[in-house]
Coordinates of C-alpha atoms in Angstrom, one line a residue:
X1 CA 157.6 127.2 -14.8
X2 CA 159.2 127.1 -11.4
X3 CA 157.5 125.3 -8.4
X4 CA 159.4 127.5 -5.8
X5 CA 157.7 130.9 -4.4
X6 CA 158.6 134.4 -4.2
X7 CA 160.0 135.0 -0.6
X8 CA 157.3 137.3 1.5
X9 CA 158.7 140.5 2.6
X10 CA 159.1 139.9 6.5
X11 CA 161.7 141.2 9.4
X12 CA 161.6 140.0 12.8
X13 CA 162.3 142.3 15.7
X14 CA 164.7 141.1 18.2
X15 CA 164.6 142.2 21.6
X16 CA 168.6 141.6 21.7
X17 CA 171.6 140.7 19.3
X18 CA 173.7 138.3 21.9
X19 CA 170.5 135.4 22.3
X20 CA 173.9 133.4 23.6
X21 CA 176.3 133.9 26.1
X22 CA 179.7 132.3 25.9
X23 CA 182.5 131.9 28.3
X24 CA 185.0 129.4 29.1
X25 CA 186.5 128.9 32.4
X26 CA 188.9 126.2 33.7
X27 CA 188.4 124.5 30.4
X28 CA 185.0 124.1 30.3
X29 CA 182.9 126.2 27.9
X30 CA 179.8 127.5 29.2
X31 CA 176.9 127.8 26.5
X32 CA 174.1 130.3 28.1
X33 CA 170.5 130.7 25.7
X34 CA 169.9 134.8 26.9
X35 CA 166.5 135.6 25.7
X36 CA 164.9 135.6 29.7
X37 CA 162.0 138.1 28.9
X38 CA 160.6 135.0 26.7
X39 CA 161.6 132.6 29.0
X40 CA 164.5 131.4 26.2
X41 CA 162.4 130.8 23.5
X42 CA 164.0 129.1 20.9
X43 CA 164.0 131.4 17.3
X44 CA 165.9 130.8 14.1
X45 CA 168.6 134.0 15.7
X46 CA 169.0 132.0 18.6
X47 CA 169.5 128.5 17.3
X48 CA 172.1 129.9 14.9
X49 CA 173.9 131.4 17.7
X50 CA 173.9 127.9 19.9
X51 CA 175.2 126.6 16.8
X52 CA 178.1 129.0 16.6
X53 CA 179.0 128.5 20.0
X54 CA 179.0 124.5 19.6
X55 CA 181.6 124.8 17.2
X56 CA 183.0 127.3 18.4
X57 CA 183.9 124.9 21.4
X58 CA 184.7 122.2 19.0
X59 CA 187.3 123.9 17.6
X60 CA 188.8 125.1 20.8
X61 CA 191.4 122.3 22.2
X62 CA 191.6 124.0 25.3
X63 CA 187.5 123.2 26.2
X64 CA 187.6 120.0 27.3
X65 CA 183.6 120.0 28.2
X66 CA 180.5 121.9 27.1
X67 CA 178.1 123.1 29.4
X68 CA 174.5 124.3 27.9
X69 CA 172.1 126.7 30.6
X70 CA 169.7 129.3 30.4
X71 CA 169.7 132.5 32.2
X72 CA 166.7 133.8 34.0
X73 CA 163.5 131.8 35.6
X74 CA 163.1 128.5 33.0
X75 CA 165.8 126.3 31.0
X76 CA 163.4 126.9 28.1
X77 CA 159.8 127.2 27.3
X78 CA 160.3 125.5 23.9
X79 CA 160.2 127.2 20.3
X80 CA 159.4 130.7 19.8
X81 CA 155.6 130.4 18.6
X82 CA 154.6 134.0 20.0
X83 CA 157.2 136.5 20.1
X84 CA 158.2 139.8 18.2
X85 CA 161.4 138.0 17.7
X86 CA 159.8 135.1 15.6
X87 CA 161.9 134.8 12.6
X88 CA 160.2 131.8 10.5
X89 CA 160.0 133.6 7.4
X90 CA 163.8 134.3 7.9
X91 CA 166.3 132.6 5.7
X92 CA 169.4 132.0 7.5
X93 CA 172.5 130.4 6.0
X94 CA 171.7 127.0 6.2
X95 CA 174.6 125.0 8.1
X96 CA 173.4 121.4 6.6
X97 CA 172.9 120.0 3.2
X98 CA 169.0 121.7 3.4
X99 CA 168.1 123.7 0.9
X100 CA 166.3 127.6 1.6
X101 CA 162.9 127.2 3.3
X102 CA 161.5 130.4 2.6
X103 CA 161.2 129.9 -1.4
X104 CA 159.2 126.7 -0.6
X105 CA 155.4 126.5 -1.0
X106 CA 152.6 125.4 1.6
X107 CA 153.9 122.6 3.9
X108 CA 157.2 122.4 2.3
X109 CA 158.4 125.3 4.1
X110 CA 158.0 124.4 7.5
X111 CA 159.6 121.0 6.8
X112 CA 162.8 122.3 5.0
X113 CA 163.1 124.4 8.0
X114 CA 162.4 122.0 11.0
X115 CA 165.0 119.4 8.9
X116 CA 168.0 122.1 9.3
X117 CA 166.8 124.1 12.4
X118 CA 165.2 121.6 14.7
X119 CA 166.1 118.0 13.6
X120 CA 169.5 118.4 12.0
X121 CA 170.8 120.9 14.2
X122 CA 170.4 118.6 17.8
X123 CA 171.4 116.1 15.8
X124 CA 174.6 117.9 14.9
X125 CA 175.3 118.8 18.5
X126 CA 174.4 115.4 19.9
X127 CA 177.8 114.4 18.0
X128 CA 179.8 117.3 19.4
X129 CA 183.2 114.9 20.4
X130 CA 183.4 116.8 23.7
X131 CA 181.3 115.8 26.8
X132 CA 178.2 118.1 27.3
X133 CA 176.1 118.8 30.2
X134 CA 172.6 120.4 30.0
X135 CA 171.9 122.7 33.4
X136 CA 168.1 122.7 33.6
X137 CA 166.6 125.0 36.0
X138 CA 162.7 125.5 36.1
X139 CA 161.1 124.9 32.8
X140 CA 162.1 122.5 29.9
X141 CA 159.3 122.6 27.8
X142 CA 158.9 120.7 24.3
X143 CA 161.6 122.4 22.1
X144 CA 163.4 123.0 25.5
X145 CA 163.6 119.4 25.8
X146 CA 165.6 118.6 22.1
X147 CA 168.7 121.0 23.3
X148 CA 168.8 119.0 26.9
X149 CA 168.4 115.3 25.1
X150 CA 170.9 116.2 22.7
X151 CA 173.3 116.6 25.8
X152 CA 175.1 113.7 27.2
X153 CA 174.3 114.3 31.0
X154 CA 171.4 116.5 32.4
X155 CA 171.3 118.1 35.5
X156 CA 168.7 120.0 37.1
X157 CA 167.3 122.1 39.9
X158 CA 164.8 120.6 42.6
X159 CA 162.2 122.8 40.7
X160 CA 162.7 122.1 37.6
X161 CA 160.2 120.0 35.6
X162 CA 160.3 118.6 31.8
X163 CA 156.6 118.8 29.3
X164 CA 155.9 118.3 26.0
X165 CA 152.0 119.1 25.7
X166 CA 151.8 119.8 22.1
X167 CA 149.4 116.9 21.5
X168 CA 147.2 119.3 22.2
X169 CA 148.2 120.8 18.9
X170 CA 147.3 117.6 17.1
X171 CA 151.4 117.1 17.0
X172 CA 152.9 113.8 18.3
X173 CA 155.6 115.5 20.2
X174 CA 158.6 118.4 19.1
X175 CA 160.7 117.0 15.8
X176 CA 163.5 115.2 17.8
X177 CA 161.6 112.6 18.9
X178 CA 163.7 111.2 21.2
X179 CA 161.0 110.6 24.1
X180 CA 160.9 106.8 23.9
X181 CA 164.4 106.5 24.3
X182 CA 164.9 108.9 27.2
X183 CA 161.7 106.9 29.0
X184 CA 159.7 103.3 28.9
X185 CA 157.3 103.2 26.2
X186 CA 154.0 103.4 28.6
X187 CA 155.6 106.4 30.8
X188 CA 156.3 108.0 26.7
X189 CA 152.8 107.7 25.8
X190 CA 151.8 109.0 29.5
X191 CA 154.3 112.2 29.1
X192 CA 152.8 112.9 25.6
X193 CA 149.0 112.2 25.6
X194 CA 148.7 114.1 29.3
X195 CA 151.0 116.6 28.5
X196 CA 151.7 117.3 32.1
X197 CA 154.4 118.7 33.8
X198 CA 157.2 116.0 35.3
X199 CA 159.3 117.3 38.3
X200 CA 163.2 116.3 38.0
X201 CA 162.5 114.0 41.1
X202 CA 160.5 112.1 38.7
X203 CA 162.4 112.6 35.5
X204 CA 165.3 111.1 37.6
X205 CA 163.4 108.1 38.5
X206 CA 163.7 106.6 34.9
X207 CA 167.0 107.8 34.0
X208 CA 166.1 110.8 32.0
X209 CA 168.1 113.1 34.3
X210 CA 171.5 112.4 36.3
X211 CA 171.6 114.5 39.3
X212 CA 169.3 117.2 41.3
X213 CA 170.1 119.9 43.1
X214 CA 168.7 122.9 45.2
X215 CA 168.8 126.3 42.5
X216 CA 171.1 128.0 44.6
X217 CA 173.6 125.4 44.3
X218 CA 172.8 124.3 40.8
X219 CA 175.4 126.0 38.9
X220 CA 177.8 125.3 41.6
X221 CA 177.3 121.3 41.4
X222 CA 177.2 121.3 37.7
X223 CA 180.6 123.2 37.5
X224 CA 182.0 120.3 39.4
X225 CA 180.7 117.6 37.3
X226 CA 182.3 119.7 34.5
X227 CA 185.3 119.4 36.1
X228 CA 185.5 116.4 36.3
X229 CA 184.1 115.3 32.7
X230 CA 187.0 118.0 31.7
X231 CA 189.9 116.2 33.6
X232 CA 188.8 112.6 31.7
X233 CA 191.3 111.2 28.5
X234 CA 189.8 113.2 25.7
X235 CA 189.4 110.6 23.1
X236 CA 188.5 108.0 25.8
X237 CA 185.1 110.1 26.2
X238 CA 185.4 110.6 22.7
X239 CA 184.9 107.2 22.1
X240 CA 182.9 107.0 24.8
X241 CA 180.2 108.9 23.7
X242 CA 180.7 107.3 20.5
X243 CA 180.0 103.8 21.8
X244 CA 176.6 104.6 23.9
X245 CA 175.4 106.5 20.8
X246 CA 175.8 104.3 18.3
X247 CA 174.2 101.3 20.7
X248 CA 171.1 103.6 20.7
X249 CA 171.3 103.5 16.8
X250 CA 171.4 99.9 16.5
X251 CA 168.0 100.1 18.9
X252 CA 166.7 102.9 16.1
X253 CA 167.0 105.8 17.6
X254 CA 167.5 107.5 14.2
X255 CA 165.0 105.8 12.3
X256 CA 162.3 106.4 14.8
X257 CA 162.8 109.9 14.7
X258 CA 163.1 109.8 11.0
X259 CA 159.3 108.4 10.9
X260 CA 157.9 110.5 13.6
X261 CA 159.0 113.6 12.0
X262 CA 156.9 112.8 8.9
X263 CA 154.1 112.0 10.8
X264 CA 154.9 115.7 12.8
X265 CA 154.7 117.3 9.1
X266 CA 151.9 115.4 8.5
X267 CA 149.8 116.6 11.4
X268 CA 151.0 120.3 10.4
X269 CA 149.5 119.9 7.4
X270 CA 146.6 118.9 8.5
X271 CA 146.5 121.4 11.1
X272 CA 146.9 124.1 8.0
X273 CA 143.9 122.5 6.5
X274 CA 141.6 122.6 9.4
X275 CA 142.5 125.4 11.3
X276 CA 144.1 128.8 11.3
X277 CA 147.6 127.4 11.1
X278 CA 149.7 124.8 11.7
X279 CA 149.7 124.7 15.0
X280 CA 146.3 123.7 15.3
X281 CA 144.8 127.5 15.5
X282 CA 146.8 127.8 19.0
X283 CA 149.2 130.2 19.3
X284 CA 152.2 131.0 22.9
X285 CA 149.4 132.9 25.0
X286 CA 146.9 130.0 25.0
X287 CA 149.5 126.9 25.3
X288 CA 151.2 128.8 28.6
X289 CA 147.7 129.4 29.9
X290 CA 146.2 126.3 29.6
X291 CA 150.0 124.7 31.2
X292 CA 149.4 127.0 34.0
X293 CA 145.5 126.0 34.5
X294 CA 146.7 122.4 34.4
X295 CA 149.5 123.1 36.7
X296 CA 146.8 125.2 39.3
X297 CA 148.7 128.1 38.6

């Protein structure tokens, strides 16, 4: 008798085949999420893809620095939790040691697939042995937030502002919980249990960003910070990077995010018990509008 499930009949629609740009210029490769009509909503197609282009950089010795952006209005508005695109029940090939997700029963499935997709995946691109720079404009919103942490600078428009509100999911923040590491405990517990909005001037203020500038000089400014993270010794910020990671793994930046993501899966299944799913019986429509209210927009 197998404990494994039959896979449920399910294909996603996608609103366009290229969810990533890719371009490299002067050396540095430019890594662009291109799903704007959702506001770059992270799915299972596009996550893929971003993987694809990180090693597709890796492997090219004449990128000497990554650059990650997002076209259109917002950086990201997180995972995709609403769109026609929404590929859950989709099994990809898996890029880790993870085994399929779709053949796995009741709350098994959604942690098989947040291990490879979510928590494995920035994990992966964290170690990338190339410098990388997330570009932030407008929105960087819960999952939005794991693909700029995993980068080793961030810069960001005047505009843009950083949130993780899915507490009000029951959740205690997205899978790479990195938020106690990129600010002081109290400010953490602040950023999570309001779920409000934090402008880069802000976000800047406790080291969680590197530099501002105005939007129409964003891409500009963050080409010549490329530049100049392009023109360093490549294993010098090899080992570089090397170095300041592994001092936040002596402080247990790995452990921590080991525990939190059980107690994440935990609260999903919870949430499946109580409510209508595991997001706490809220779904994309009802998490922007209440941002929005909060925000007074």
């Amino acid at each position: 008798m197998s404990d494994l499930v039959e896979p449920k009949p399910f294909e996603p629609v996608y609103e366009t085949e290229t969810p990533i740009l890719y371009e490299v210029i002067d050396q540095v490769a430019w890594i662009t999420m291109h799903r704007p009509d959702f506001n770059n909503a992270q799915n299972g197609q596009m996550t893929y893809a971003l993987d694809d282009a990180f090693q597709r950089a890796t492997n090219d010795d004449n990128v000497r620095c990554i650059v990650l952006g997002g076209t259109g209005k917002h950086f990201s508005a997180g995972h995709d939790i609403g769109t026609p695109g929404r590929d859950l029940l989709k099994q990809f090939d898996n890029r880790l040691m993870v085994p399929p997700h779709v053949t796995r029963p009741a709350a098994e499935l959604l942690y098989t697939r947040e291990q490879e997709q979510y928590l494995g995946m920035c994990r992966r691109w964290r170690d990338v042995a190339k410098p990388t720079v997330a570009m932030v404009q407008g929105a960087c919103i819960a999952g939005g937030l794991m693909l700029a942490w995993c980068c080793d600078l961030i810069i960001a428009s005047e505009d843009a502002f950083f949130q993780d509100p899915v507490v009000r999911m029951g959740i205690p923040g997205v899978e790479y919980f990195a938020h106690a590491f990129e600010l002081p405990p109290r400010i953490a517990k602040e950023f999570l249990l309001l779920g409000e909005r934090m402008p880069a001037a802000r976000a800047a203020q406790f080291g969680m960003v590197n530099k501002i500038f105005p939007r129409d000089q964003l891409r500009e400014e963050t080409a010549a910070i490329a530049a100049k993270l392009a023109a360093q010794p490549r294993l010098g910020a090899w080992l570089t990077k090397q170095a300041v990671n592994h001092v936040e793994e002596l402080r247990g930046k790995r452990a921590a995010m080991d525990a939190v993501f059980h107690m994440h899966h935990f609260a999903h299944a919870q949430n499946d018990l109580t409510s209508d799913n595991s997001l706490g019986g809220l779904d994309a429509k009802s998490m922007a509008a209440e941002n929005k209210r909060q925000a007074g927009q």
